Short mmCIF file of C-alpha atoms in Angstrom, two decimals:
data_model
loop_
_atom_site.label_atom_id
_atom_site.label_comp_id
_atom_site.label_asym_id
_atom_site.label_seq_id
_atom_site.Cartn_x
_atom_site.Cartn_y
_atom_site.Cartn_z
CA UNK A 1 80.68 99.14 88.08
CA UNK A 2 77.22 99.81 89.45
CA UNK A 3 74.60 102.20 88.11
CA UNK A 4 71.65 103.25 90.24
CA UNK A 5 68.80 103.84 90.40
CA UNK A 6 68.00 101.54 87.52
CA UNK A 7 65.31 102.10 86.26
CA UNK A 8 66.22 105.81 86.37
CA UNK A 9 64.33 109.08 86.28
CA UNK A 10 66.43 112.18 85.72
CA UNK A 11 69.76 111.23 87.28
CA UNK A 12 72.10 108.27 87.70
CA UNK A 13 74.94 107.51 90.05
CA UNK A 14 77.81 105.30 88.89
CA UNK A 15 80.12 103.64 91.39
CA UNK A 16 83.33 102.25 89.92
CA UNK A 17 85.57 99.85 91.84
CA UNK A 18 88.55 99.36 89.50
CA UNK A 19 90.33 95.99 89.40
CA UNK A 20 93.51 97.67 88.17
CA UNK A 21 95.06 101.12 88.08
CA UNK A 22 95.10 103.04 84.82
CA UNK A 23 93.18 105.13 82.33
CA UNK A 24 89.43 104.51 82.05
CA UNK A 25 86.42 105.76 80.09
CA UNK A 26 82.72 105.60 80.92
CA UNK A 27 80.49 106.46 77.96
CA UNK A 28 76.72 106.44 77.43
CA UNK A 29 75.16 105.25 74.16
CA UNK A 30 71.61 105.17 72.83
CA UNK A 31 70.14 101.97 71.41
CA UNK A 32 71.18 103.07 67.90
CA UNK A 33 74.82 102.87 69.00
CA UNK A 34 75.42 106.62 68.99
CA UNK A 35 77.53 107.97 71.84
CA UNK A 36 75.47 110.53 73.72
CA UNK A 37 77.87 111.39 76.55
CA UNK A 38 81.25 110.74 78.12
CA UNK A 39 80.55 110.51 81.84
CA UNK A 40 84.15 109.92 82.94
CA UNK A 41 87.57 109.89 81.37
CA UNK A 42 90.65 109.76 83.55
CA UNK A 43 92.91 107.74 85.81
CA UNK A 44 91.60 105.24 88.36
CA UNK A 45 93.56 103.57 91.15
CA UNK A 46 92.92 100.02 92.30
CA UNK A 47 91.25 99.96 95.71
CA UNK A 48 89.80 103.48 95.38
CA UNK A 49 86.08 103.69 94.61
CA UNK A 50 84.98 106.46 92.24
CA UNK A 51 81.43 107.83 92.42
CA UNK A 52 80.08 109.83 89.48
CA UNK A 53 76.77 111.68 89.32
CA UNK A 54 75.20 111.95 85.86
CA UNK A 55 72.20 114.18 85.11
CA UNK A 56 70.43 112.57 82.18
CA UNK A 57 69.63 115.23 79.53
CA UNK A 58 65.93 115.90 79.01
CA UNK A 59 65.95 114.45 75.50
CA UNK A 60 67.20 111.08 76.78
CA UNK A 61 65.08 110.65 79.92
CA UNK A 62 62.54 108.47 78.12
CA UNK A 63 65.14 106.30 76.36
CA UNK A 64 66.85 103.08 77.29
CA UNK A 65 70.58 103.77 77.35
CA UNK A 66 73.71 101.61 77.41
CA UNK A 67 76.80 102.35 79.49
CA UNK A 68 80.22 101.21 78.31
CA UNK A 69 83.12 101.19 80.78
CA UNK A 70 86.63 100.59 79.39
CA UNK A 71 89.85 100.22 81.32
CA UNK A 72 92.86 98.52 79.79
CA UNK A 73 91.57 95.48 77.92
CA UNK A 74 88.43 95.18 80.04
CA UNK A 75 85.03 96.32 78.75
CA UNK A 76 81.89 96.26 80.88
CA UNK A 77 78.46 97.17 79.56
CA UNK A 78 75.04 97.54 81.07
CA UNK A 79 71.53 98.66 80.18
CA UNK A 80 69.98 101.73 81.80
CA UNK A 81 66.19 101.70 81.71
CA UNK A 82 64.10 104.85 82.04
CA UNK A 83 60.93 105.04 84.09
#
């Protein structure tokens, strides 16, 4: 999974290239561990890229955020830094 631009200002684009087919979730958390948004929840197919646009809410534009991508037993996380 890739998130860009990072650092961000206002909007993010996520590109997911799944390693397996199946149900997946992409959630955004603040640094306190509170979930602030579910960006994607659904089925992904191996070999098919998924691009998701996310407009960061005004109250979170100045915060560092964490994304959490889950599919099957795999969990990928990354830090999203605001400008």
